[in-house]
Coordinates of C-alpha atoms and ligand atoms in Angstrom, one line a residue:
X17 CA 51.3 91.2 100.6
X18 CA 54.6 91.1 102.5
X19 CA 56.1 87.8 103.8
X20 CA 56.1 88.0 107.6
X21 CA 59.7 87.9 109.0
X22 CA 60.2 84.7 110.9
X23 CA 60.8 85.1 114.7
X24 CA 60.8 88.9 114.4
X25 CA 61.1 89.5 118.2
X26 CA 64.2 87.3 118.3
X27 CA 65.6 89.2 115.3
X28 CA 65.0 92.6 116.9
X29 CA 66.8 91.4 120.1
X30 CA 69.7 90.2 118.0
X31 CA 69.9 93.6 116.3
X32 CA 70.0 95.4 119.6
X33 CA 72.5 93.0 121.3
X34 CA 74.9 92.5 118.4
X35 CA 74.2 95.5 116.1
X36 CA 73.9 95.4 112.4
X37 CA 74.7 94.4 109.6
X38 CA 74.2 90.8 110.8
X39 CA 73.2 87.6 109.1
X40 CA 71.0 85.4 111.3
X41 CA 70.4 81.7 110.6
X42 CA 67.5 79.9 112.3
X43 CA 68.3 76.2 112.9
X44 CA 64.6 75.3 113.1
X45 CA 63.9 76.5 109.6
X46 CA 67.1 74.7 108.3
X47 CA 66.1 71.4 109.9
X48 CA 62.6 71.7 108.6
X49 CA 63.8 72.2 105.0
X50 CA 66.1 69.2 105.1
X51 CA 63.4 67.0 106.7
X52 CA 60.9 68.2 104.1
X53 CA 63.1 67.2 101.2
X54 CA 63.9 63.8 102.8
X55 CA 60.2 63.1 103.2
X56 CA 59.7 63.7 99.4
X57 CA 62.4 61.3 98.6
X58 CA 61.4 58.4 100.8
X59 CA 61.6 55.1 99.0
X60 CA 64.5 56.0 96.7
X61 CA 67.9 54.5 97.4
X62 CA 69.2 57.9 98.3
X63 CA 72.3 59.9 99.3
X64 CA 71.7 63.6 99.9
X65 CA 74.6 66.0 99.6
X66 CA 74.7 69.6 100.6
X67 CA 76.2 72.2 98.1
X68 CA 78.2 74.1 100.7
X69 CA 78.8 77.0 98.3
X70 CA 75.4 78.2 99.4
X71 CA 76.4 78.8 103.0
X72 CA 79.5 77.3 104.7
X73 CA 78.8 78.8 108.2
X74 CA 80.1 76.3 110.7
X75 CA 76.8 75.9 112.8
X76 CA 74.9 75.4 109.5
X77 CA 77.4 72.8 108.3
X78 CA 77.1 71.0 111.7
X79 CA 73.4 70.8 111.5
X80 CA 73.7 69.4 107.9
X81 CA 76.2 66.8 109.2
X82 CA 73.8 65.8 112.0
X83 CA 71.2 65.1 109.3
X84 CA 73.5 62.6 107.7
X85 CA 74.1 64.5 104.5
X86 CA 77.3 64.4 102.5
X87 CA 78.9 67.4 100.8
X88 CA 79.3 68.8 97.3
X89 CA 82.7 70.7 97.6
X90 CA 84.1 72.8 94.8
X91 CA 87.4 74.1 96.1
X92 CA 90.2 72.7 98.2
X93 CA 89.2 75.0 101.1
X94 CA 85.6 73.8 100.9
X95 CA 86.8 70.2 100.9
X96 CA 89.1 70.8 103.9
X97 CA 86.4 72.6 105.9
X98 CA 84.0 69.7 105.3
X99 CA 86.7 67.2 106.5
X100 CA 87.6 69.3 109.5
X101 CA 84.0 69.4 110.5
X102 CA 83.8 65.6 110.4
X103 CA 82.0 64.8 107.2
X104 CA 83.1 61.4 106.0
X105 CA 85.3 61.7 102.9
X106 CA 83.4 58.9 101.1
X107 CA 80.4 61.3 101.2
X108 CA 82.3 64.3 99.8
X109 CA 82.1 64.9 96.0
X110 CA 84.8 67.2 94.8
X111 CA 83.5 69.1 91.8
X112 CA 86.1 71.9 91.3
X113 CA 85.4 73.5 88.0
X114 CA 88.4 73.8 85.6
X115 CA 90.2 71.6 88.2
X116 CA 93.9 72.2 88.4
X117 CA 96.6 69.5 88.9
X118 CA 97.1 70.8 92.5
X119 CA 93.4 70.5 93.3
X120 CA 93.2 67.0 91.7
X121 CA 96.2 65.7 93.8
X122 CA 94.8 67.4 96.9
X123 CA 91.4 65.8 96.6
X124 CA 92.9 62.4 95.8
X125 CA 95.2 62.6 98.8
X126 CA 92.2 63.6 101.0
X127 CA 90.2 60.6 99.7
X128 CA 87.2 62.5 98.3
X129 CA 85.3 61.3 95.2
X130 CA 86.5 63.3 92.3
X131 CA 83.9 64.7 89.9
X132 CA 85.4 65.5 86.6
X133 CA 83.7 67.7 84.0
X134 CA 86.4 67.9 81.3
X135 CA 87.8 65.2 79.0
X136 CA 91.3 66.6 79.4
X137 CA 91.1 66.3 83.2
X138 CA 89.8 62.8 82.9
X139 CA 92.9 62.0 80.8
X140 CA 95.2 63.7 83.4
X141 CA 93.5 61.8 86.2
X142 CA 93.9 58.5 84.4
X143 CA 97.6 59.2 83.7
X144 CA 98.3 60.2 87.3
X145 CA 96.1 57.6 89.0
X146 CA 95.4 54.7 86.7
X147 CA 92.7 52.3 88.0
X148 CA 91.1 54.9 90.2
X149 CA 87.4 55.6 90.9
X150 CA 85.8 58.7 89.5
X151 CA 82.5 60.4 88.9
X152 CA 81.9 62.1 85.6
X153 CA 79.9 65.3 85.2
X154 CA 77.8 65.3 82.1
X155 CA 76.2 68.2 80.3
X156 CA 72.8 66.8 79.3
X157 CA 72.5 69.9 76.9
X158 CA 69.4 71.0 78.8
X159 CA 69.7 73.9 81.3
X160 CA 67.4 75.8 83.6
X161 CA 67.5 78.5 86.3
X162 CA 66.2 81.7 87.7
X163 CA 68.7 83.8 85.6
X164 CA 70.9 83.1 82.6
X165 CA 74.0 83.5 84.9
X166 CA 73.0 80.4 86.9
X167 CA 72.2 78.0 84.0
X168 CA 74.9 75.4 84.1
X169 CA 74.1 73.1 81.2
X170 CA 73.2 73.5 77.6
X171 CA 75.2 74.2 74.5
X172 CA 76.6 77.5 75.8
X173 CA 77.6 76.1 79.2
X174 CA 81.2 75.6 80.3
X175 CA 80.1 72.8 82.7
X176 CA 80.3 69.1 82.2
X177 CA 81.3 66.8 79.4
X178 CA 78.7 67.1 76.6
X179 CA 76.6 64.0 76.6
X180 CA 77.5 63.4 72.9
X181 CA 81.1 62.8 73.9
X182 CA 80.3 59.7 75.9
X183 CA 82.4 57.5 73.6
X184 CA 85.4 59.5 74.5
X185 CA 84.7 59.1 78.2
X186 CA 84.6 55.3 77.6
X187 CA 87.8 55.4 75.6
X188 CA 89.7 57.3 78.3
X189 CA 88.4 55.1 81.1
X190 CA 89.4 52.0 79.2
X191 CA 92.8 53.4 78.4
X192 CA 93.5 54.0 82.2
X193 CA 91.3 51.3 83.7
X194 CA 89.2 54.0 85.4
X195 CA 86.2 52.9 87.4
X196 CA 83.3 55.3 86.6
X197 CA 81.3 55.0 89.9
X198 CA 79.0 57.9 89.3
X199 CA 77.5 60.2 86.8
X200 CA 76.6 63.8 87.7
X201 CA 74.7 66.7 86.4
X202 CA 73.7 70.1 87.7
X203 CA 71.7 72.0 85.2
X204 CA 71.2 75.3 87.0
X205 CA 69.9 77.0 90.1
X206 CA 66.5 78.2 91.3
X207 CA 64.6 75.8 89.0
X208 CA 60.8 76.0 89.3
X209 CA 60.0 73.9 86.2
X210 CA 59.9 70.2 86.9
X211 CA 59.4 69.2 83.3
X212 CA 62.8 70.6 82.2
X213 CA 64.5 69.1 85.2
X214 CA 63.0 65.7 84.3
X215 CA 64.1 66.0 80.7
X216 CA 67.7 66.5 81.8
X217 CA 67.5 63.7 84.3
X218 CA 66.1 61.4 81.5
X219 CA 69.2 62.2 79.4
X220 CA 71.4 61.1 82.3
X221 CA 69.4 57.9 82.9
X222 CA 69.7 56.9 79.2
X223 CA 73.4 57.7 79.3
X224 CA 73.8 55.6 82.4
X225 CA 72.8 52.4 80.5
X226 CA 76.2 52.3 78.8
X227 CA 78.2 52.3 82.1
X228 CA 78.4 48.9 83.7
X229 CA 79.9 49.6 87.0
X230 CA 77.9 52.6 88.0
X231 CA 77.0 53.0 91.7
X232 CA 75.2 56.3 91.7
X233 CA 73.6 59.0 89.5
X234 CA 73.8 62.5 91.0
X235 CA 71.0 64.6 89.5
X236 CA 72.4 67.8 91.1
X237 CA 70.8 70.6 93.0
X238 CA 68.9 73.6 91.7
X239 CA 65.5 73.2 93.5
X240 CA 63.9 76.7 93.6
X241 CA 62.4 78.3 96.7
X242 CA 59.6 81.0 97.0
X243 CA 61.2 84.4 97.3
X244 CA 57.9 86.4 96.9
X245 CA 54.9 86.0 99.1
X246 CA 52.8 84.9 96.2
X247 CA 55.3 82.4 94.9
X248 CA 55.3 78.6 95.6
X249 CA 58.9 77.6 94.9
X250 CA 59.4 74.3 93.1
X251 CA 56.0 72.6 93.2
X252 CA 56.6 69.6 95.5
X253 CA 53.6 67.6 94.3
X254 CA 54.9 67.8 90.8
X255 CA 58.4 67.0 92.1
X256 CA 57.0 63.9 93.6
X257 CA 55.0 62.8 90.5
X258 CA 57.2 63.9 87.7
X259 CA 60.7 63.3 89.2
X260 CA 60.7 61.0 92.2
X261 CA 58.2 58.5 90.9
X262 CA 59.9 57.9 87.5
X263 CA 63.3 57.7 89.3
X264 CA 61.9 55.0 91.5
X265 CA 60.5 53.3 88.4
X266 CA 63.9 53.5 86.7
X267 CA 65.6 51.9 89.7
X268 CA 63.0 49.2 89.9
X269 CA 63.4 48.3 86.3
X270 CA 67.2 48.0 86.5
X271 CA 67.7 46.0 89.7
X272 CA 71.0 44.5 88.6
X273 CA 72.6 48.0 88.6
X274 CA 72.1 48.6 92.3
X275 CA 72.1 52.3 91.7
X276 CA 71.7 55.1 94.3
X277 CA 70.2 58.4 93.4
X278 CA 72.0 61.5 94.7
X279 CA 70.7 65.0 95.0
X280 CA 72.9 68.0 96.1
X281 CA 70.8 71.1 96.8
X282 CA 72.2 74.2 98.4
X283 CA 69.5 76.9 98.2
X284 CA 66.6 74.6 99.1
X285 CA 68.1 73.8 102.5
X286 CA 69.5 77.2 103.6
X287 CA 67.9 80.1 101.8
X288 CA 64.9 80.4 104.0
X289 CA 66.7 80.0 107.3
X290 CA 68.7 83.2 106.8
X291 CA 67.9 86.8 107.3
X292 CA 70.1 89.9 106.8
X293 CA 69.5 92.5 109.4
X294 CA 70.4 96.1 108.6
X295 CA 69.7 99.5 110.1
X296 CA 68.1 102.4 108.2
X297 CA 70.6 105.3 108.4
X298 CA 69.2 107.7 105.9
X299 CA 65.8 108.6 104.5
X300 CA 66.2 110.8 101.5
X301 CA 63.2 112.1 99.5
X302 CA 63.5 113.4 96.0
X303 CA 60.7 114.4 93.8
X304 CA 60.7 110.9 92.2
X305 CA 61.9 108.5 94.8
X306 CA 62.2 107.9 98.6
X307 CA 65.5 106.3 99.3
X308 CA 66.1 104.3 102.5
X309 CA 69.8 103.9 102.9
X310 CA 70.9 101.1 105.1
X311 CA 74.3 100.1 106.7
X312 CA 74.8 97.1 104.4
X313 CA 74.8 96.7 100.7
X314 CA 75.8 94.7 97.6
X315 CA 79.0 93.7 99.3
X316 CA 76.9 91.7 101.8
X317 CA 74.1 90.5 99.5
X318 CA 75.0 90.8 95.8
X319 CA 72.0 88.8 94.4
X320 CA 69.8 91.9 93.6
X321 CA 72.7 93.6 91.8
X322 CA 73.9 90.5 90.1
X323 CA 70.7 88.8 89.0
X324 CA 68.0 91.4 89.7
X325 CA 67.0 88.9 92.4
X326 CA 64.0 89.7 94.6
X327 CA 64.3 89.6 98.4
X328 CA 61.4 90.6 100.7
X329 CA 62.4 93.6 102.9
X330 CA 60.4 93.9 106.2
X331 CA 60.5 96.8 108.7
X332 CA 60.9 94.9 112.0
X333 CA 60.6 98.2 114.0
X334 CA 57.3 99.2 112.5
X335 CA 55.6 95.9 111.3
X336 CA 52.1 97.4 111.2
X337 CA 53.1 100.7 109.6
X338 CA 51.4 101.9 106.4
X339 CA 53.0 100.6 103.2
X340 CA 55.1 103.2 101.3
X341 CA 57.3 103.0 98.3
X342 CA 61.1 102.9 98.7
X343 CA 64.3 102.2 97.0
X344 CA 66.2 100.4 99.7
X345 CA 69.8 101.0 99.0
X346 CA 73.2 100.2 100.5
X347 CA 76.3 102.2 101.4
X348 CA 78.5 101.0 98.5
X349 CA 79.8 103.3 95.8
X350 CA 77.9 101.7 92.9
X351 CA 74.5 102.4 91.5
X352 CA 73.8 98.7 91.4
X353 CA 73.9 98.8 95.2
X354 CA 70.3 98.1 96.1
X355 CA 68.2 95.6 97.9
X356 CA 64.8 96.7 96.6
X357 CA 63.6 99.2 94.0
X358 CA 60.1 100.8 94.0
X359 CA 59.2 98.4 96.8
X360 CA 56.2 98.8 99.2
X361 CA 57.7 98.5 102.7
X362 CA 56.1 99.4 106.1
X363 CA 56.9 103.1 106.7
X364 CA 60.6 103.4 107.4
X365 CA 62.3 105.9 109.6
X366 CA 66.0 106.5 110.4
X367 CA 67.0 104.0 113.1
X368 CA 64.6 101.3 112.1
X369 CA 65.8 97.7 111.7
X370 CA 65.0 96.0 108.5
X371 CA 65.1 92.3 107.7
X372 CA 66.1 91.1 104.2
X373 CA 64.5 87.7 103.9
X374 CA 65.6 84.4 102.4
X375 CA 69.2 85.3 102.4
X376 CA 70.6 82.1 103.9
X377 CA 71.9 80.9 100.5
X378 CA 74.4 82.8 98.4
X379 CA 74.3 85.7 100.9
X380 CA 77.3 85.6 103.1
X381 CA 79.1 83.0 100.9
X382 CA 79.2 85.6 98.1
X383 CA 80.0 88.6 100.4
X384 CA 83.1 90.6 100.0
X385 CA 85.2 93.5 101.4
X386 CA 84.5 96.0 98.6
X387 CA 85.1 99.6 99.7
X388 CA 87.2 98.1 102.5
X389 CA 84.0 97.6 104.5
X390 CA 83.7 94.8 107.0
X391 CA 81.7 91.6 106.3
X392 CA 78.5 91.4 108.4
X393 CA 78.4 89.6 111.8
X394 CA 76.8 86.2 111.8
X395 CA 74.5 84.8 114.5
X396 CA 73.0 81.3 114.8
X397 CA 69.8 80.6 116.6
X398 CA 69.8 77.0 117.8
X399 CA 66.5 75.1 117.9
X400 CA 64.4 75.9 121.0
X401 CA 67.0 78.3 122.3
X402 CA 66.6 81.9 123.4
X403 CA 70.4 82.3 123.3
X404 CA 71.5 83.3 119.8
X405 CA 75.1 82.6 119.2
X406 CA 77.4 85.2 117.7
X407 CA 79.9 83.1 115.8
X408 CA 81.4 85.8 113.6
X409 CA 82.0 89.5 114.5
X410 CA 82.3 92.4 112.3
X411 CA 85.8 93.7 111.8
X412 CA 86.9 97.2 112.9
X413 CA 88.6 99.6 110.5
X414 CA 91.8 99.0 112.5
X415 CA 91.6 95.2 112.0
X416 CA 90.9 95.5 108.3
X417 CA 93.8 97.9 107.8
X418 CA 96.1 95.7 109.9
X419 CA 95.2 92.7 107.7
X420 CA 95.7 94.8 104.6
X421 CA 99.1 96.1 105.7
X422 CA 100.3 92.5 106.6
X423 CA 99.5 91.3 103.1
X424 CA 101.8 93.8 101.4
Ligands
LLP4 N1 75.8 71.4 92.6 C1 76.6 72.1 91.8 C2 77.7 71.5 91.0 C3 76.5 73.5 91.7 O1 77.3 74.2 91.0 C4 75.5 74.1 92.5 C5 75.3 75.6 92.5 C6 74.7 73.3 93.3 C7 74.8 72.0 93.3 C8 73.6 73.9 94.2 O2 72.6 74.6 93.5 P1 71.3 75.1 94.3 O3 70.6 73.9 94.8 O4 71.8 75.9 95.5 O5 70.5 75.8 93.3 N2 74.8 82.5 93.2 C9 73.6 82.0 92.5 C10 73.5 80.5 92.5 C11 74.6 79.9 91.8 C12 74.6 78.4 92.0 C13 75.9 77.8 91.5 N3 75.9 76.3 91.7 C14 72.4 82.6 93.2 O6 72.5 83.4 94.2 O7 71.2 82.5 92.8

């Protein structure tokens, strides 16, 4: 069974007004996802952050800000964009991986909360800014995720300070009088298994007992969403009973600590609000395969090529057509350039508009100019509005070449 495309009439109008390839973000879905997570966390002393690496489109960020969320930023540009858009700096956690001196000074000067995941960086921070506040990223040595490339904890992971090195964290913070305000972990992305997530959180909670001045524990993002019609995403009833309830218990049994719990999802908030629209240019039948070639590709949505990720492909122009089997491929000169392989899609013809679903997270934010092709356009559909807003246009070959020549 195919997932129905949300608001398919609106999407077809957008394709005919603004052309393709185009990413579309539906504010209604974004708001509903944020509200849904908030509802599951009621009763926790809570701060929600948004991991803007998933999607930093300005209208998306503005909606996130209206919801009172803070930001997980991982580069100086992400930090600066969040500040420019009005997110309060005391709600921005700066978690640059392999942080450089320049990034450290930049984030300090901007007033963000630094999140340090290497002992050597903690030492450098202490030496440069003795007595300062900091958050420390731990590696609880338990990881999870939809693909090995997105597991960000465990013995093979480069992220965080291994939890067995806590004594060294204490020693460095004592030496430089650092105030460890927060502990952080993020064990991976696209997690569907609440037991593993809880195991990692418990490691953090135990570790937190040796820190006296802690104000928050950030348990990361990583909540999985349903990409296939028959999938459920992270089971929210289990999330409530196996994660939220014991977190509440922990807080209640350590009242003197006055801890807040922070979460920082990206995908959970934005994946389902986004759709990539593309036009079928070529139908090519061989003895083995029918290829449907579209005017987009792995440069716009790299997840299928990079992780074998599944995204539903829906034919908006022929929604009730008979299902036929296709390889839906892009226009990039690589054989990993596909959106779907051996997939049943409503009969496709040249000129049809297809929607690639659940592409609001790690779609445009991972897009690139490979083959000197333009990025897609981006359109935002505000709640209750019939006036979609084009907030990023595609570049013409002339613009791309002019930019390239200016760089040299
Ligand atoms: N916090 C930190 C420190 C992170 O590194 C990430 C994601 C998040 C939060 C948000 O994770 P989420 O809730 O979105 O799972 N490109 C991959 C995902 C990589 C995620 C990297 N870190 C994909 O398309 O599946």
